[in-house]
Short mmCIF file of C-alpha atoms and ligand atoms in Angstrom, two decimals:
data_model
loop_
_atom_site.label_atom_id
_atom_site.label_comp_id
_atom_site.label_asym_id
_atom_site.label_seq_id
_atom_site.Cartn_x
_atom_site.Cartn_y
_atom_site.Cartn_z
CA UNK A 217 -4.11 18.02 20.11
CA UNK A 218 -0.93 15.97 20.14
CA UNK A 219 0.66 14.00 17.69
CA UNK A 220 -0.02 10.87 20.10
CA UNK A 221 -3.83 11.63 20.29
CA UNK A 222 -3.91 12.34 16.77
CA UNK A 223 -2.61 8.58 15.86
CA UNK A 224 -5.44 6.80 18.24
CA UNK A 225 -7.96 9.13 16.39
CA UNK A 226 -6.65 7.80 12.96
CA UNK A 227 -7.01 4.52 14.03
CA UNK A 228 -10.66 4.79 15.35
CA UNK A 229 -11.53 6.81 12.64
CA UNK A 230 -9.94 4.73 9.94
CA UNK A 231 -12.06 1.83 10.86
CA UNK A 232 -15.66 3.62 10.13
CA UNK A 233 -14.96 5.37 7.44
CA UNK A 234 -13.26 3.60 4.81
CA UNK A 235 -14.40 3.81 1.11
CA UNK A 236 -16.93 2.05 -0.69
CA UNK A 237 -16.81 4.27 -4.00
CA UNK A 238 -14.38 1.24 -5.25
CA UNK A 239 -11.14 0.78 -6.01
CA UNK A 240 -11.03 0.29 -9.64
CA UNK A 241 -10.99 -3.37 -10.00
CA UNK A 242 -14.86 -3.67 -10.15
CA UNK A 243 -14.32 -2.35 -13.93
CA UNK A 244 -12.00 -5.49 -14.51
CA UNK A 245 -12.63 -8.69 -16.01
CA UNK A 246 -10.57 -11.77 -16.81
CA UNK A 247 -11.48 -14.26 -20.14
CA UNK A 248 -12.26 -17.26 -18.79
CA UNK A 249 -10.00 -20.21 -20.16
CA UNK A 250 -11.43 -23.52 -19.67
CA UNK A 251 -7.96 -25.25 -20.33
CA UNK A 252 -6.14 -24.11 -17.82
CA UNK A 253 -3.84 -27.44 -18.18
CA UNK A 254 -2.07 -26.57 -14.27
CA UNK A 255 -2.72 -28.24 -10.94
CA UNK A 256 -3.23 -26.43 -8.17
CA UNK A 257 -0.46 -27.63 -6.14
CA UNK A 258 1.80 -26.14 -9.56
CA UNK A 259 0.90 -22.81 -8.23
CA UNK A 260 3.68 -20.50 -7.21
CA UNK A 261 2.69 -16.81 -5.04
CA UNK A 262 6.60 -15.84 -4.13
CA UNK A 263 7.11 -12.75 -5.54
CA UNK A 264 9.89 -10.57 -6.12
CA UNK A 265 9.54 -6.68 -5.17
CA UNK A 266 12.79 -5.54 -6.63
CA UNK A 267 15.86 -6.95 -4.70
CA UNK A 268 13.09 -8.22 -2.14
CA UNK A 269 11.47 -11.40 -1.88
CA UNK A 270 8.27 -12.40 -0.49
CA UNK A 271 6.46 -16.02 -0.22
CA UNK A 272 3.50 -14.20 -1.61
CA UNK A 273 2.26 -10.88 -3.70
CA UNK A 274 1.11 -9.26 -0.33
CA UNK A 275 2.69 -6.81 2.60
CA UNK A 276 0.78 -5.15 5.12
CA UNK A 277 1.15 -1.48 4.77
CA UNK A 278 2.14 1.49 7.18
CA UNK A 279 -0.22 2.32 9.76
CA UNK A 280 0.77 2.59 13.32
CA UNK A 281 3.33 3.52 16.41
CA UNK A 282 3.86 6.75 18.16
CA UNK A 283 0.79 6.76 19.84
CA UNK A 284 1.37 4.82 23.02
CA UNK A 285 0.62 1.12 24.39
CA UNK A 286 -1.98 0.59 21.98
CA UNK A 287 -0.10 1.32 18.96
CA UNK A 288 2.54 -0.78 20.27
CA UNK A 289 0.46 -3.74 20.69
CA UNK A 290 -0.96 -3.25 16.79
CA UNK A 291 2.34 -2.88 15.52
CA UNK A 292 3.86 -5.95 17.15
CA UNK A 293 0.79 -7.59 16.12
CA UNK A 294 1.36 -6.63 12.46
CA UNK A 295 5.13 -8.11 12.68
CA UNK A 296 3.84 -11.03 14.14
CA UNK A 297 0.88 -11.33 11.55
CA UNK A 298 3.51 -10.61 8.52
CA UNK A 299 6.65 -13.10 9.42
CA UNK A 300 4.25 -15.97 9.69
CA UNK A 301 2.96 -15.10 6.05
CA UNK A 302 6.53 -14.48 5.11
CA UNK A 303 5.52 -10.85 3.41
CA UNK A 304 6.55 -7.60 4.68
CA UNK A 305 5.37 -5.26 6.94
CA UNK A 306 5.44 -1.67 7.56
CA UNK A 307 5.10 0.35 10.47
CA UNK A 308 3.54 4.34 10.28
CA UNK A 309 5.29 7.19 10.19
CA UNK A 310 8.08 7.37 12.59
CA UNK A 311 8.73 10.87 12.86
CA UNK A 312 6.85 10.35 16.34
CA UNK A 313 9.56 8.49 17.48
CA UNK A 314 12.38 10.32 16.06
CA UNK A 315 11.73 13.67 17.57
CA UNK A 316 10.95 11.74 21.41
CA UNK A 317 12.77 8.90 22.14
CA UNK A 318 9.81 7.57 24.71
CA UNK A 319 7.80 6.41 21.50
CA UNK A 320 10.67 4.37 19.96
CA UNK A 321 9.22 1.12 21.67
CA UNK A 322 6.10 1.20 19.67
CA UNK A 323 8.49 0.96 16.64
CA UNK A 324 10.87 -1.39 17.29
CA UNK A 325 8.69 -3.45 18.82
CA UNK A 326 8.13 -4.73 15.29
CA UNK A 327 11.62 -5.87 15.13
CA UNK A 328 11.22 -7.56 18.31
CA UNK A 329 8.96 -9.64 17.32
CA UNK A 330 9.53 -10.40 13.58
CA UNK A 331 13.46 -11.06 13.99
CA UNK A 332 14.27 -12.07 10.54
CA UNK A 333 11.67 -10.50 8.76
CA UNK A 334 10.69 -8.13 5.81
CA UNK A 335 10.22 -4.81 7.36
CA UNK A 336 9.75 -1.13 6.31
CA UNK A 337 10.85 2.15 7.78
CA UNK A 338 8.40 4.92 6.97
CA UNK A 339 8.67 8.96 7.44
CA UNK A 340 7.18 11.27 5.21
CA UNK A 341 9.16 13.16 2.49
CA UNK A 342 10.05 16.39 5.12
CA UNK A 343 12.46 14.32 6.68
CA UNK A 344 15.88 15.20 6.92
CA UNK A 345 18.78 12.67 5.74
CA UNK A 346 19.53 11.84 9.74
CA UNK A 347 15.86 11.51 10.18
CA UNK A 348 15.28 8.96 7.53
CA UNK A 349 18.20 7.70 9.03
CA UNK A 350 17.32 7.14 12.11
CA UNK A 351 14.22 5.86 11.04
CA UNK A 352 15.91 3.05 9.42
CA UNK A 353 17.42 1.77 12.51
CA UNK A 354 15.02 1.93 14.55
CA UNK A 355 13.87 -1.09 13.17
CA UNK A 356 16.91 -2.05 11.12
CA UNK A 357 14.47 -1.87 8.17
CA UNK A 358 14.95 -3.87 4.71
CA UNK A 359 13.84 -0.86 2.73
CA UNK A 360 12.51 3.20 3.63
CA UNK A 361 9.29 3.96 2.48
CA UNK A 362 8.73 7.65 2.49
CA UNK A 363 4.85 8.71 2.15
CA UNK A 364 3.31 11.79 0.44
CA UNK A 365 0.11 13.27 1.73
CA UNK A 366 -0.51 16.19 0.72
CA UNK A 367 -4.35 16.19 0.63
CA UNK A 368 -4.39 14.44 4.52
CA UNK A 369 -2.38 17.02 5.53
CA UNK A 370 -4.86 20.20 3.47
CA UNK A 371 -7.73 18.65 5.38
CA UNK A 372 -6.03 18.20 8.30
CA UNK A 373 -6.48 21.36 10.69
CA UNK A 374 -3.11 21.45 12.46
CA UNK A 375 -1.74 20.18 8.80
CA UNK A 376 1.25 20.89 6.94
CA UNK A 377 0.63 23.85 4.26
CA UNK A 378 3.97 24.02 2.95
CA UNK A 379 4.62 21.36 -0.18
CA UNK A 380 8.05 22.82 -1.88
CA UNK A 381 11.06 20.80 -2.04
CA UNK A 382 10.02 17.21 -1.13
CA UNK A 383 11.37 15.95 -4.36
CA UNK A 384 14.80 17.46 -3.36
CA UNK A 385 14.28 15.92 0.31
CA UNK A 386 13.42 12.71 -1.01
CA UNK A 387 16.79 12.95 -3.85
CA UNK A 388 18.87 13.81 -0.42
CA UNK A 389 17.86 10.95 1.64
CA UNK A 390 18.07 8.50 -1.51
CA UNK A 391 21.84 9.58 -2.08
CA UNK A 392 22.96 8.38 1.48
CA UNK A 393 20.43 5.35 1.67
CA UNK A 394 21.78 1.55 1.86
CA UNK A 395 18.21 0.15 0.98
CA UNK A 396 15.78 0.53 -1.40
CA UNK A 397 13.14 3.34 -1.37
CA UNK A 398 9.70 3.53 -1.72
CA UNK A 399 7.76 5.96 -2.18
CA UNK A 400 3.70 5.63 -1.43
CA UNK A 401 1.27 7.77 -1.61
CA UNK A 402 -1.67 7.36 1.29
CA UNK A 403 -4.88 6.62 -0.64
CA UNK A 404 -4.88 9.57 -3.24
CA UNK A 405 -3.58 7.29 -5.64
CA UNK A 406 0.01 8.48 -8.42
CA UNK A 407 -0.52 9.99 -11.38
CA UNK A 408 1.61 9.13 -14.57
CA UNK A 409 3.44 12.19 -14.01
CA UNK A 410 4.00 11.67 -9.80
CA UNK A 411 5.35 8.53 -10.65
CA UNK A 412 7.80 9.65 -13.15
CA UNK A 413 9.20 12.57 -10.19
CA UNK A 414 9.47 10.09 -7.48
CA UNK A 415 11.55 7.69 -9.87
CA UNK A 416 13.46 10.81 -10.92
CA UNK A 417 14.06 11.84 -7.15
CA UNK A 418 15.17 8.03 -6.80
CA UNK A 419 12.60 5.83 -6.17
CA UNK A 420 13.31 2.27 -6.64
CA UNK A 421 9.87 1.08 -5.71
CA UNK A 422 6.80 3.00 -6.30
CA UNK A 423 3.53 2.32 -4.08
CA UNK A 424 0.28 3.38 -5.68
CA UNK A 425 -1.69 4.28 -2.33
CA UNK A 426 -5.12 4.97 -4.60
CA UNK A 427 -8.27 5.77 -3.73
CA UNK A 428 -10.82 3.27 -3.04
CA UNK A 429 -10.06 2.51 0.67
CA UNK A 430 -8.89 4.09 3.92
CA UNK A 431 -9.87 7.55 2.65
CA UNK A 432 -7.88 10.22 4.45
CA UNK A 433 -9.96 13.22 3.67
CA UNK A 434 -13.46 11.48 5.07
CA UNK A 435 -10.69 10.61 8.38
CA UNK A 436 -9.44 14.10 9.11
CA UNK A 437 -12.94 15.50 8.33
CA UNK A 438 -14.75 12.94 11.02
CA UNK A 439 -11.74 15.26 13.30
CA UNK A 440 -12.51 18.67 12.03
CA UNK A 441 -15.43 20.89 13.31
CA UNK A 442 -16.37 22.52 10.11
CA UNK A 443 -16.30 19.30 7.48
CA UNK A 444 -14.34 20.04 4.15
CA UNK A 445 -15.39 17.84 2.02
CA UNK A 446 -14.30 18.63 -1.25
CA UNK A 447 -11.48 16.03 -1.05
CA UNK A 448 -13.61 13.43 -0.06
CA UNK A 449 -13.81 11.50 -3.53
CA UNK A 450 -10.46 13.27 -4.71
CA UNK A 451 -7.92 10.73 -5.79
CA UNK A 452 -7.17 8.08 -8.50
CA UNK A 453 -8.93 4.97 -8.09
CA UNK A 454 -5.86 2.25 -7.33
CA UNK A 455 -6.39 0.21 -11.05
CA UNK A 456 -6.26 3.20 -12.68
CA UNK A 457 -3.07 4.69 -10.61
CA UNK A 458 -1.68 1.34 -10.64
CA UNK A 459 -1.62 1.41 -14.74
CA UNK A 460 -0.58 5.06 -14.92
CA UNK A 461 2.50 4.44 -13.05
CA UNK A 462 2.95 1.58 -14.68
CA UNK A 463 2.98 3.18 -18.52
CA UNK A 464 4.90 6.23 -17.11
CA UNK A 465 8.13 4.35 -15.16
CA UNK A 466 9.91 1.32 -14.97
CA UNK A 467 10.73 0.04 -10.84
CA UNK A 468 8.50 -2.30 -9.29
CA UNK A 469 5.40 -0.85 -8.24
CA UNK A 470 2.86 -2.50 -5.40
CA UNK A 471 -0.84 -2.14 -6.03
CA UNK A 472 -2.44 -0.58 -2.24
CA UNK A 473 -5.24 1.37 -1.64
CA UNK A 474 -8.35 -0.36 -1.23
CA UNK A 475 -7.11 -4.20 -1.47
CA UNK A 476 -9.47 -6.59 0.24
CA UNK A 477 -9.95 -9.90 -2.10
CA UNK A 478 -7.88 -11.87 -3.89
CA UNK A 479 -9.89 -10.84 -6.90
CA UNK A 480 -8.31 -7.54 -6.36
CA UNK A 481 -4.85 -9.25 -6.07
CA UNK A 482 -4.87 -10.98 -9.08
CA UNK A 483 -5.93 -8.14 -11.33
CA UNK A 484 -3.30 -5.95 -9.85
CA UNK A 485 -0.50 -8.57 -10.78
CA UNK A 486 -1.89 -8.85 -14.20
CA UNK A 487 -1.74 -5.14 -14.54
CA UNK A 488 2.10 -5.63 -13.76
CA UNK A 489 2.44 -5.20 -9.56
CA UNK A 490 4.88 -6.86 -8.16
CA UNK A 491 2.87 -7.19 -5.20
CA UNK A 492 -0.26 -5.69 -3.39
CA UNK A 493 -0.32 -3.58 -0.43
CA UNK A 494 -3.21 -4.11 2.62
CA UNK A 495 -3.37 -1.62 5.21
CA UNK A 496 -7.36 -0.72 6.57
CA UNK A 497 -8.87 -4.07 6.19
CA UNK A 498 -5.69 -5.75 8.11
CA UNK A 499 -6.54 -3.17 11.15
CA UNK A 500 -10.05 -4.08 10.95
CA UNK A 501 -9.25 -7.48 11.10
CA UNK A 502 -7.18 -7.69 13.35
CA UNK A 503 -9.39 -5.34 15.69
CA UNK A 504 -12.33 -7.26 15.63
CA UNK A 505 -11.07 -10.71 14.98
CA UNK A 506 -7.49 -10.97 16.74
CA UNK A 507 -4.37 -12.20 15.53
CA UNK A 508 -5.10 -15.71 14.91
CA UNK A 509 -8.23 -15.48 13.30
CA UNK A 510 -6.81 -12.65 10.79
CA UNK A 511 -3.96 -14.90 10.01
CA UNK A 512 -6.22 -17.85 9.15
CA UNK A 513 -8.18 -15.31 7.16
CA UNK A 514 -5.26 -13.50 5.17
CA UNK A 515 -3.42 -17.68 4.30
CA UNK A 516 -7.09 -17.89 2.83
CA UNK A 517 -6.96 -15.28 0.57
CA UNK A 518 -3.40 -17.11 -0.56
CA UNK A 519 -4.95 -20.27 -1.17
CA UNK A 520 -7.63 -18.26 -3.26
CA UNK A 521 -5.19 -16.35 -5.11
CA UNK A 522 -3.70 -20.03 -5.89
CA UNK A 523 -7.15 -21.41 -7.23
CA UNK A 524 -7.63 -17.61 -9.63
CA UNK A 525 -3.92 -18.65 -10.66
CA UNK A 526 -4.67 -22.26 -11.74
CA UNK A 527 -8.19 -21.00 -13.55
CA UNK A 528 -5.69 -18.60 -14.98
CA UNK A 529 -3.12 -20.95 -16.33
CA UNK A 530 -0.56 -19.47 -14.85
CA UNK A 531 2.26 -21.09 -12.33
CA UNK A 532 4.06 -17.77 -11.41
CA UNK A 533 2.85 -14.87 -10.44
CA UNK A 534 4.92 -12.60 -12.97
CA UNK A 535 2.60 -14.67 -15.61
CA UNK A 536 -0.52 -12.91 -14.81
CA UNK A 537 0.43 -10.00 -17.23
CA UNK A 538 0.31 -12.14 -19.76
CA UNK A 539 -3.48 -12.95 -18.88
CA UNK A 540 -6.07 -10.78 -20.97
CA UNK A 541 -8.38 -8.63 -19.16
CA UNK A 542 -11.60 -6.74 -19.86
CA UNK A 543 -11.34 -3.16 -19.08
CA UNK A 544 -14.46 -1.29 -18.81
CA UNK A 545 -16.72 1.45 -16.88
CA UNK A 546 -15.08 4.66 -15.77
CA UNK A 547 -11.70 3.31 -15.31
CA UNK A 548 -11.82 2.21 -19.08
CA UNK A 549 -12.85 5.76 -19.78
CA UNK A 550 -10.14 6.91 -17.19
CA UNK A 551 -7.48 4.83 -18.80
CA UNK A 552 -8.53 5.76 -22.71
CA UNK A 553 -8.30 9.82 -22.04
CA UNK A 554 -5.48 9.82 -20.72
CA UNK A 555 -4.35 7.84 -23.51
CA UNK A 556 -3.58 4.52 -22.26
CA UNK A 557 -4.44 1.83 -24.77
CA UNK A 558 -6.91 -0.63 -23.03
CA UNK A 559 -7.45 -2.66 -26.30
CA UNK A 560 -3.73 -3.98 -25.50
CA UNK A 561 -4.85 -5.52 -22.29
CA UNK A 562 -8.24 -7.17 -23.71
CA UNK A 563 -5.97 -9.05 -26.46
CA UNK A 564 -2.48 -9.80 -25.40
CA UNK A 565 -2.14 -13.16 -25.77
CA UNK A 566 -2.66 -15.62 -22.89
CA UNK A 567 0.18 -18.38 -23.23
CA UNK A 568 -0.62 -21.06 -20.80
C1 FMN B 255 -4.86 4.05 10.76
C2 FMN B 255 -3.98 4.30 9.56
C3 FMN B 255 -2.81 5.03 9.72
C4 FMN B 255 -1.96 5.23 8.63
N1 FMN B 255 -0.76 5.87 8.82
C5 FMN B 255 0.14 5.92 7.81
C6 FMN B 255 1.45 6.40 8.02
O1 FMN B 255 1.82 6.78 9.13
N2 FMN B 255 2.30 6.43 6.95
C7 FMN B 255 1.92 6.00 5.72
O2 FMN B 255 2.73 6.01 4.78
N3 FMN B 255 0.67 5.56 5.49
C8 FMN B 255 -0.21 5.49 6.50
N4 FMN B 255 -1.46 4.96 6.27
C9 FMN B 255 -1.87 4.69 4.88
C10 FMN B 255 -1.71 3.24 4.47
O3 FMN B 255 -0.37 2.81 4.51
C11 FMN B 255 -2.26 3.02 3.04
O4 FMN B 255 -1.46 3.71 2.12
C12 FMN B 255 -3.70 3.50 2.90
O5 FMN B 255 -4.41 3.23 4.08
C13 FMN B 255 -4.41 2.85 1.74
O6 FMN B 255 -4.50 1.45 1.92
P1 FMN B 255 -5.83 0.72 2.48
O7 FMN B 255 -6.98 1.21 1.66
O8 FMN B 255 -5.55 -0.73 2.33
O9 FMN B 255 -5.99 1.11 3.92
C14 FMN B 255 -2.32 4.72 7.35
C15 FMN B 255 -3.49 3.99 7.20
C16 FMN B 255 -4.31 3.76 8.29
C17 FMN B 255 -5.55 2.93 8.11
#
């Protein structure tokens, strides 16, 4: 199969089987304050993800490109979608484009048509320093996110079996980098101690990718003749990765992995994200509903995220983690054995 096929079948694939097993949030709860004492219109989503600024606590993740017209046309969508919103937007791994030139266009077509907009470079932590490099220019990127994926690429057939030395890769490509790194995972979700290697190998931005969405195991399996299911609910639900890396490090980290409400949003910026990542339901969206339509949708969810901030009492979004929250079910249980204290989020004090 070729790497071109192989992106068309994510996409197709991605679309039927995302998770329903949940992302974590479900096991949230906010305490209602009936003095909120804000208006509305007080409200402010901008948010700050590190050095980079965003008119609201959303970017749509990496996903396409390298796989012909019809990435093309999803990416430039997603550029499109993204600069109106102000937020950024990635584009998939580029490593497509960076060993044959013919796929650039489905790439940079992002840049094309989001001129002055937030935009990521993505490759996965093999790369090379010139790779990464070249990744970056292709669409003069505002920051390098580099993915790990080690369980796609187990389940994957054709897949990569050979895991030693990305966190010297990743240290290598940091040391010549102008821009700040990220480093995602793809819907496994990081662990306390992932997060603490990636910061160590230099990341300056940490993206949870948790489980409790696209699910890359149940993709690669709908692909595979004999099913291997046994990573099929592997992975750390995203609240729970989200708090892990969290405790463990101290860069800006977005919340992705199963983001679809601005219930989901709001939690993940009072657990301390700088911003949430949306990569499955943006595709869907945008596949069944067009460009316009998804747009309308996704300034929706900002005006909801608005009304949860007012109920809140809170005018910025940094002063959700000052709102207390209810943590319960298995993520509670999650959270508590691996000694994470959630007593400290039920009663921090909410200072309107
Ligand atoms: C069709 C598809 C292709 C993807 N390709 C990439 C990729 O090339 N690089 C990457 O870092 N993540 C990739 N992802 C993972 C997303 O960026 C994200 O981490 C993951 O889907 C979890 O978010 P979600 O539940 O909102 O979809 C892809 C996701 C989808 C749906």
């Amino acid at each position: 199969m070729t790497r071109e096929q192989r992106k068309l079948d994510h996409i197709r694939h991605a679309l039927t089987t995302a998770d329903t097993s949940g992302n974590g949030f479900r096991d949230m709860q906010f305490i209602h304050q009936c003095f909120p004492e804000i208006n509305v219109e007080q409200t402010n989503v901008e948010t700050m993800i590190g050095p980079i600024k965003s008119a609201a606590p959303i970017m749509i993740n990496a996903m396409t490109g390298g796989g012909g017209q019809r990435t093309k046309e999803i990416n430039g969508a997603i550029a499109e979608l993204a600069a109106n919103l102000g937020v950024p937007a990635a584009c998939g791994s580029q490593m497509a484009a960076v060993k044959d030139s013919s796929q650039q266009d489905t790439f940079s077509v992002m840049r094309e048509r989001s001129p002055y907009g937030i935009l990521f470079a993505n490759i996965g932590a093999e790369a090379a320093v010139d790779e990464a490099a070249a990744a970056v220019n292709m669409i003069q990127a505002n920051a390098l996110q580099i993915h790990i994926n080690p369980i796609q690429e187990l389940v994957m057939p054709e897949g990569d079996r050979h895991f030693n030395g990305l966190l010297e890769k990743i240290a290598a490509v940091k040391k010549e980098l102008e821009i700040p790194l990220i480093v995602k995972e793809v819907g496994f979700g990081m662990s306390m101690e992932s997060a603490k290697l990636a910061v160590e190998a230099g990341a300056d931005i940490i993206d949870t990718g948790g489980h409790g969405g696209t699910n890359f195991s149940a993709v690669e399996n709908s692909r595979r003749q004999n099913e291997l299911s046994m990573f099929d609910s592997w992975g750390i639900p995203t609240a729970v990765s989200l708090i892990e890396t969290k405790q463990s490090v101290d860069v800006p980290v977005i919340a992705s992995g199963g983001i679809r409400t601005a219930d989901d949003i709001l939690k993940s910026l009072s657990c301390g994200a700088a911003a949430c990542g949306m990569a499955g339901a943006v595709l869907k969206n945008l596949q069944e509903k067009g460009l316009e339509k998804t747009a309308q949708e996704m300034n929706d969810m900002i005006e909801y995220i608005r009304l949860g901030m007012t109920a809140l009492g809170k005018k910025r979004v940094k002063d959700l983690t000052g709102s207390p929250v209810i943590i319960s079910g298995s993520t509670g249980l999650w959270l508590k054995e691996r000694g994470i204290s959630t007593s400290v989020f039920a009663r921090r004090t909410s200072a309107l």
